[in-house]
mmCIF file of C-alpha atoms in Angstrom:
data_model
loop_
_atom_site.group_PDB
_atom_site.id
_atom_site.type_symbol
_atom_site.label_atom_id
_atom_site.label_comp_id
_atom_site.label_asym_id
_atom_site.label_seq_id
_atom_site.Cartn_x
_atom_site.Cartn_y
_atom_site.Cartn_z
ATOM 1 C CA MET A 23 97.750 88.034 90.222
ATOM 2 C CA TYR A 24 98.169 89.614 86.808
ATOM 3 C CA VAL A 25 96.649 88.089 83.668
ATOM 4 C CA GLN A 26 97.756 90.187 80.719
ATOM 5 C CA GLY A 27 95.802 90.566 77.512
ATOM 6 C CA ARG A 28 97.292 90.725 74.039
ATOM 7 C CA PRO A 29 96.320 92.421 70.761
ATOM 8 C CA ASP A 30 94.277 89.486 69.453
ATOM 9 C CA THR A 31 92.581 88.968 72.844
ATOM 10 C CA PRO A 32 92.574 92.333 74.623
ATOM 11 C CA ARG A 33 91.200 91.025 77.906
ATOM 12 C CA GLY A 34 93.028 90.851 81.204
ATOM 13 C CA GLY A 35 92.629 91.020 84.954
ATOM 14 C CA VAL A 36 94.397 91.987 88.151
ATOM 15 C CA LEU A 37 93.878 90.801 91.727
ATOM 16 C CA VAL A 38 95.642 92.596 94.590
ATOM 17 C CA PRO A 39 95.320 92.250 98.388
ATOM 18 C CA LEU A 40 93.958 95.149 100.444
ATOM 19 C CA HIS A 41 93.411 94.428 104.162
ATOM 20 C CA ASP A 42 91.229 92.345 106.495
ATOM 21 C CA GLY A 43 90.986 89.540 103.965
ATOM 22 C CA ARG A 44 89.692 91.840 101.226
ATOM 23 C CA TRP A 45 90.915 91.903 97.652
ATOM 24 C CA LEU A 46 90.539 94.296 94.749
ATOM 25 C CA ALA A 47 89.645 92.596 91.458
ATOM 26 C CA THR A 48 89.998 94.592 88.250
ATOM 27 C CA LEU A 49 89.059 93.468 84.733
ATOM 28 C CA ILE A 50 90.661 95.016 81.669
ATOM 29 C CA GLY A 51 89.474 95.200 78.078
ATOM 30 C CA ASN A 52 89.203 97.696 75.245
ATOM 31 C CA GLY A 53 86.726 98.407 72.495
ATOM 32 C CA GLU A 54 84.092 95.714 72.205
ATOM 33 C CA HIS A 55 85.954 93.791 74.916
ATOM 34 C CA ALA A 56 85.115 96.323 77.650
ATOM 35 C CA PRO A 57 84.333 94.415 80.889
ATOM 36 C CA PRO A 58 80.713 94.304 82.116
ATOM 37 C CA THR A 59 79.559 95.817 85.399
ATOM 38 C CA GLY A 60 76.988 93.225 86.489
ATOM 39 C CA ASP A 61 78.016 90.762 89.212
ATOM 40 C CA ALA A 62 77.278 87.600 87.233
ATOM 41 C CA GLU A 63 78.672 89.017 83.989
ATOM 42 C CA PHE A 64 81.801 90.209 85.805
ATOM 43 C CA LEU A 65 82.605 86.696 86.984
ATOM 44 C CA GLU A 66 81.716 85.171 83.625
ATOM 45 C CA TYR A 67 84.128 87.575 81.906
ATOM 46 C CA THR A 68 86.994 86.100 83.934
ATOM 47 C CA ARG A 69 86.343 82.759 82.228
ATOM 48 C CA THR A 70 87.310 84.304 78.879
ATOM 49 C CA LEU A 71 90.823 85.309 79.979
ATOM 50 C CA ARG A 72 93.998 83.572 78.833
ATOM 51 C CA SER A 73 94.256 81.704 82.140
ATOM 52 C CA PRO A 74 91.544 80.233 84.398
ATOM 53 C CA ALA A 75 93.453 81.365 87.501
ATOM 54 C CA LEU A 76 91.482 84.575 88.124
ATOM 55 C CA TYR A 77 88.140 82.822 87.699
ATOM 56 C CA ASP A 78 89.179 80.109 90.147
ATOM 57 C CA ALA A 79 90.264 82.753 92.658
ATOM 58 C CA LEU A 80 86.982 84.694 92.458
ATOM 59 C CA ARG A 81 84.261 82.110 91.915
ATOM 60 C CA GLY A 82 83.968 81.335 95.638
ATOM 61 C CA ALA A 83 84.562 84.903 96.859
ATOM 62 C CA GLU A 84 81.896 87.220 98.287
ATOM 63 C CA PRO A 85 81.432 90.470 96.315
ATOM 64 C CA LEU A 86 81.553 93.454 98.686
ATOM 65 C CA SER A 87 80.306 95.982 96.135
ATOM 66 C CA ALA A 88 78.910 96.161 92.634
ATOM 67 C CA PRO A 89 81.514 96.433 89.848
ATOM 68 C CA THR A 90 82.230 99.970 88.697
ATOM 69 C CA GLY A 91 83.153 100.774 85.098
ATOM 70 C CA PHE A 92 85.877 103.256 84.153
ATOM 71 C CA ARG A 93 86.103 104.145 80.482
ATOM 72 C CA SER A 94 88.504 107.116 80.446
ATOM 73 C CA THR A 95 91.658 105.152 79.668
ATOM 74 C CA ALA A 96 93.633 107.426 77.349
ATOM 75 C CA ASN A 97 97.244 108.366 77.986
ATOM 76 C CA GLU A 98 97.386 112.168 77.759
ATOM 77 C CA ARG A 99 100.330 114.498 78.286
ATOM 78 C CA ARG A 100 100.316 118.290 78.272
ATOM 79 C CA HIS A 101 103.749 119.859 77.851
ATOM 80 C CA PHE A 102 103.255 123.024 79.886
ATOM 81 C CA GLU A 103 107.026 123.383 80.096
ATOM 82 C CA ARG A 104 107.018 124.246 76.373
ATOM 83 C CA LEU A 105 104.766 127.298 76.704
ATOM 84 C CA ASP A 106 106.116 130.449 75.064
ATOM 85 C CA ARG A 107 104.744 132.616 77.857
ATOM 86 C CA TRP A 108 104.924 131.463 81.454
ATOM 87 C CA PRO A 109 102.559 132.697 84.176
ATOM 88 C CA HIS A 110 104.424 133.839 87.283
ATOM 89 C CA GLY A 111 104.537 131.146 89.955
ATOM 90 C CA PHE A 112 102.660 128.609 87.802
ATOM 91 C CA VAL A 113 103.492 124.878 88.200
ATOM 92 C CA VAL A 114 101.311 121.935 87.109
ATOM 93 C CA LEU A 115 101.475 118.479 88.723
ATOM 94 C CA GLY A 116 99.605 115.171 88.653
ATOM 95 C CA ASP A 117 96.955 114.239 86.098
ATOM 96 C CA ALA A 118 96.670 117.838 84.958
ATOM 97 C CA ALA A 119 100.123 117.467 83.415
ATOM 98 C CA CYS A 120 100.215 113.761 82.526
ATOM 99 C CA ARG A 121 97.619 111.049 82.989
ATOM 100 C CA PHE A 122 97.833 107.379 82.165
ATOM 101 C CA ASN A 123 95.744 104.411 81.243
ATOM 102 C CA PRO A 124 94.871 103.302 84.806
ATOM 103 C CA VAL A 125 95.683 99.667 84.041
ATOM 104 C CA TYR A 126 99.349 100.500 84.688
ATOM 105 C CA GLY A 127 98.732 102.074 88.100
ATOM 106 C CA HIS A 128 101.188 104.878 87.356
ATOM 107 C CA GLY A 129 99.124 108.000 88.060
ATOM 108 C CA MET A 130 99.615 108.352 91.822
ATOM 109 C CA THR A 131 103.230 107.186 91.616
ATOM 110 C CA VAL A 132 104.129 109.792 88.996
ATOM 111 C CA ALA A 133 102.273 112.473 90.973
ATOM 112 C CA ALA A 134 104.310 111.527 94.071
ATOM 113 C CA LEU A 135 107.558 111.601 92.074
ATOM 114 C CA ALA A 136 106.629 115.044 90.727
ATOM 115 C CA ALA A 137 105.882 116.255 94.260
ATOM 116 C CA GLY A 138 109.311 114.982 95.320
ATOM 117 C CA ALA A 139 110.948 116.802 92.412
ATOM 118 C CA LEU A 140 109.058 119.964 93.367
ATOM 119 C CA ALA A 141 110.201 119.699 96.984
ATOM 120 C CA ALA A 142 113.810 119.247 95.899
ATOM 121 C CA ALA A 143 113.614 122.178 93.484
ATOM 122 C CA ILE A 144 112.256 124.698 96.007
ATOM 123 C CA ARG A 145 114.363 123.552 98.970
ATOM 124 C CA GLY A 146 116.236 126.576 100.288
ATOM 125 C CA LEU A 147 114.343 129.077 98.103
ATOM 126 C CA THR A 148 112.233 131.925 99.386
ATOM 127 C CA PRO A 149 108.616 132.066 98.136
ATOM 128 C CA ARG A 150 109.582 134.874 95.753
ATOM 129 C CA GLU A 151 112.565 132.897 94.401
ATOM 130 C CA ALA A 152 110.427 129.772 93.986
ATOM 131 C CA ALA A 153 107.783 131.681 92.046
ATOM 132 C CA ALA A 154 110.467 133.167 89.773
ATOM 133 C CA ALA A 155 111.871 129.674 89.112
ATOM 134 C CA ALA A 156 108.479 128.178 88.182
ATOM 135 C CA ARG A 157 109.383 127.433 84.561
ATOM 136 C CA ARG A 158 112.575 125.589 85.544
ATOM 137 C CA ILE A 159 110.643 123.732 88.241
ATOM 138 C CA GLN A 160 107.987 122.701 85.700
ATOM 139 C CA THR A 161 110.692 121.210 83.485
ATOM 140 C CA ARG A 162 112.061 119.164 86.399
ATOM 141 C CA THR A 163 108.671 117.886 87.545
ATOM 142 C CA ALA A 164 107.608 117.020 83.979
ATOM 143 C CA ALA A 165 110.709 114.885 83.422
ATOM 144 C CA VAL A 166 109.728 112.370 86.123
ATOM 145 C CA ALA A 167 106.870 111.162 83.901
ATOM 146 C CA ASP A 168 109.161 110.120 81.043
ATOM 147 C CA THR A 169 109.661 106.495 82.102
ATOM 148 C CA ALA A 170 106.006 105.832 82.897
ATOM 149 C CA TRP A 171 104.957 107.512 79.654
ATOM 150 C CA GLN A 172 107.277 105.305 77.610
ATOM 151 C CA ILE A 173 106.018 102.144 79.319
ATOM 152 C CA ALA A 174 102.328 102.988 78.930
ATOM 153 C CA THR A 175 102.363 104.299 75.370
ATOM 154 C CA SER A 176 104.705 101.676 73.898
ATOM 155 C CA GLU A 177 102.539 98.903 75.347
ATOM 156 C CA ASP A 178 99.223 100.477 74.318
ATOM 157 C CA MET A 179 100.501 101.001 70.771
ATOM 158 C CA ARG A 180 100.469 97.210 70.331
ATOM 159 C CA TYR A 181 96.677 97.336 70.068
ATOM 160 C CA PRO A 182 95.107 98.204 66.702
ATOM 161 C CA GLY A 183 92.412 100.465 68.192
ATOM 162 C CA THR A 184 94.897 102.787 69.885
ATOM 163 C CA GLU A 185 94.780 106.368 68.609
ATOM 164 C CA GLY A 186 98.131 108.107 68.365
ATOM 165 C CA PRO A 187 101.294 108.361 66.280
ATOM 166 C CA PRO A 188 102.611 105.054 64.902
ATOM 167 C CA ALA A 189 105.364 103.324 66.815
ATOM 168 C CA ASP A 190 108.858 104.156 65.551
ATOM 169 C CA ARG A 191 111.539 101.520 64.943
ATOM 170 C CA ALA A 192 113.043 101.831 68.425
ATOM 171 C CA THR A 193 109.625 101.339 70.019
ATOM 172 C CA LYS A 194 108.943 98.275 67.881
ATOM 173 C CA VAL A 195 112.258 96.743 68.956
ATOM 174 C CA LEU A 196 111.373 97.485 72.585
ATOM 175 C CA GLN A 197 107.937 95.916 72.130
ATOM 176 C CA HIS A 198 109.442 92.759 70.673
ATOM 177 C CA TYR A 199 111.949 92.483 73.500
ATOM 178 C CA MET A 200 109.311 93.109 76.172
ATOM 179 C CA ALA A 201 107.176 90.334 74.678
ATOM 180 C CA ARG A 202 110.111 87.997 75.326
ATOM 181 C CA VAL A 203 110.512 89.404 78.870
ATOM 182 C CA ILE A 204 106.848 88.757 79.660
ATOM 183 C CA ALA A 205 106.981 85.251 78.211
ATOM 184 C CA GLY A 206 109.969 84.479 80.406
ATOM 185 C CA ALA A 207 108.453 86.175 83.473
ATOM 186 C CA ASN A 208 105.522 83.750 83.327
ATOM 187 C CA THR A 209 107.842 80.876 84.209
ATOM 188 C CA ASP A 210 110.922 82.426 85.825
ATOM 189 C CA PRO A 211 110.777 84.371 89.128
ATOM 190 C CA ALA A 212 114.189 85.857 88.332
ATOM 191 C CA LEU A 213 112.509 87.685 85.443
ATOM 192 C CA SER A 214 109.099 88.327 86.991
ATOM 193 C CA ARG A 215 110.627 90.194 89.951
ATOM 194 C CA PRO A 216 112.460 92.858 87.926
ATOM 195 C CA PHE A 217 109.553 93.042 85.456
ATOM 196 C CA PHE A 218 107.073 93.995 88.182
ATOM 197 C CA ARG A 219 109.572 96.351 89.807
ATOM 198 C CA VAL A 220 109.936 98.238 86.536
ATOM 199 C CA LEU A 221 106.190 98.126 85.893
ATOM 200 C CA SER A 222 105.572 99.637 89.345
ATOM 201 C CA LEU A 223 108.286 102.284 88.748
ATOM 202 C CA SER A 224 110.256 100.953 91.710
ATOM 203 C CA GLU A 225 113.239 100.494 89.400
ATOM 204 C CA PRO A 226 114.221 102.128 86.079
ATOM 205 C CA PRO A 227 113.539 100.333 82.757
ATOM 206 C CA GLU A 228 117.294 99.862 82.327
ATOM 207 C CA THR A 229 116.953 97.118 84.940
ATOM 208 C CA LEU A 230 115.514 94.867 82.232
ATOM 209 C CA LEU A 231 118.400 95.656 79.898
ATOM 210 C CA GLY A 232 121.202 94.545 82.201
ATOM 211 C CA PRO A 233 123.519 91.894 80.694
ATOM 212 C CA ALA A 234 122.413 89.109 83.066
ATOM 213 C CA THR A 235 118.728 89.825 82.426
ATOM 214 C CA VAL A 236 119.164 90.000 78.647
ATOM 215 C CA VAL A 237 120.996 86.666 78.639
ATOM 216 C CA ARG A 238 118.242 85.117 80.771
ATOM 217 C CA VAL A 239 115.549 86.478 78.434
ATOM 218 C CA LEU A 240 117.328 85.214 75.323
ATOM 219 C CA SER A 241 117.825 81.794 76.912
ATOM 220 C CA LYS A 242 114.036 81.401 76.849
ATOM 221 C CA TRP A 243 113.577 82.286 73.204
ATOM 222 C CA ARG A 244 111.694 79.036 72.567
ATOM 223 C CA LEU A 245 108.843 80.089 74.846
ATOM 224 C CA PRO A 246 105.864 81.369 72.800
ATOM 225 C CA SER A 247 105.234 85.081 73.292
ATOM 226 C CA SER A 248 101.574 84.503 72.339
ATOM 227 C CA PRO A 249 100.670 81.077 73.747
ATOM 228 C CA PRO A 250 97.314 79.606 72.723
ATOM 229 C CA MET A 251 94.239 80.195 74.850
ATOM 230 C CA THR A 252 93.505 77.281 77.109
ATOM 231 C CA ALA A 253 90.991 76.318 79.755
ATOM 232 C CA ALA A 254 93.663 74.325 81.549
ATOM 233 C CA TYR A 255 96.492 75.515 83.765
ATOM 234 C CA PRO A 256 99.970 75.607 82.226
ATOM 235 C CA ALA A 257 102.177 72.837 83.585
ATOM 236 C CA HIS A 258 104.366 75.254 85.553
ATOM 237 C CA HIS A 259 101.334 76.691 87.412
ATOM 238 C CA GLY A 260 100.455 73.408 89.081
ATOM 239 C CA GLY A 261 96.672 73.704 88.763
ATOM 240 C CA PRO A 262 94.043 75.487 90.875
ATOM 241 C CA PRO A 263 94.343 75.761 94.664
ATOM 242 C CA ALA A 264 92.662 73.105 96.777
ATOM 243 C CA ARG A 265 89.394 74.125 98.394
ATOM 244 C CA GLY A 266 88.216 72.889 101.755
#
């Protein structure tokens, strides 16, 4: 379950299955909307989200641990590949090169993609040859973060409290289009599937720009991209699950 926040109400939540009937519940908020870490306050926070679905899913659940707060949510990228002088055999991967707001879940995926790029780059090279090619390898491993970086920063720039360069015209167009994608994905599985695949980096962003997808998004232009807050379930959600 994914309840997304928006600039005027920067509160959201995520619920994902783990194993043995356990679930991981995550609350999202920035600035004065930072989620609390007390058990009762944690559950109460879910009642302030755009949809009551997460509250209904958690109110009868048994907490297995106390909530833990994480406040280091900046997107940060260090372009080591641009260094004028390059240390011999030096390659940087993972969060040391590029780290993301954890709400997107991109950190481990990008680190794995970088490891794959590293493996491909050194395949067939001797240790000495690999060390000599470190700068070229750094360029290849850094490039795998481009898609995730664009997704995370363009979305975070919607929020007034975000520190960073202002969004350019292309980013603003992308933001407007993605607002329409998300509005459509709330009601149409044919849009929610590719949206989550792109969000999880399973597919490239171009997936959402294919002709069939664009037509489907534009066909739902009447849907509000910022629907009003409500304590009730939208009609297409069918209401809360029955409890025995």
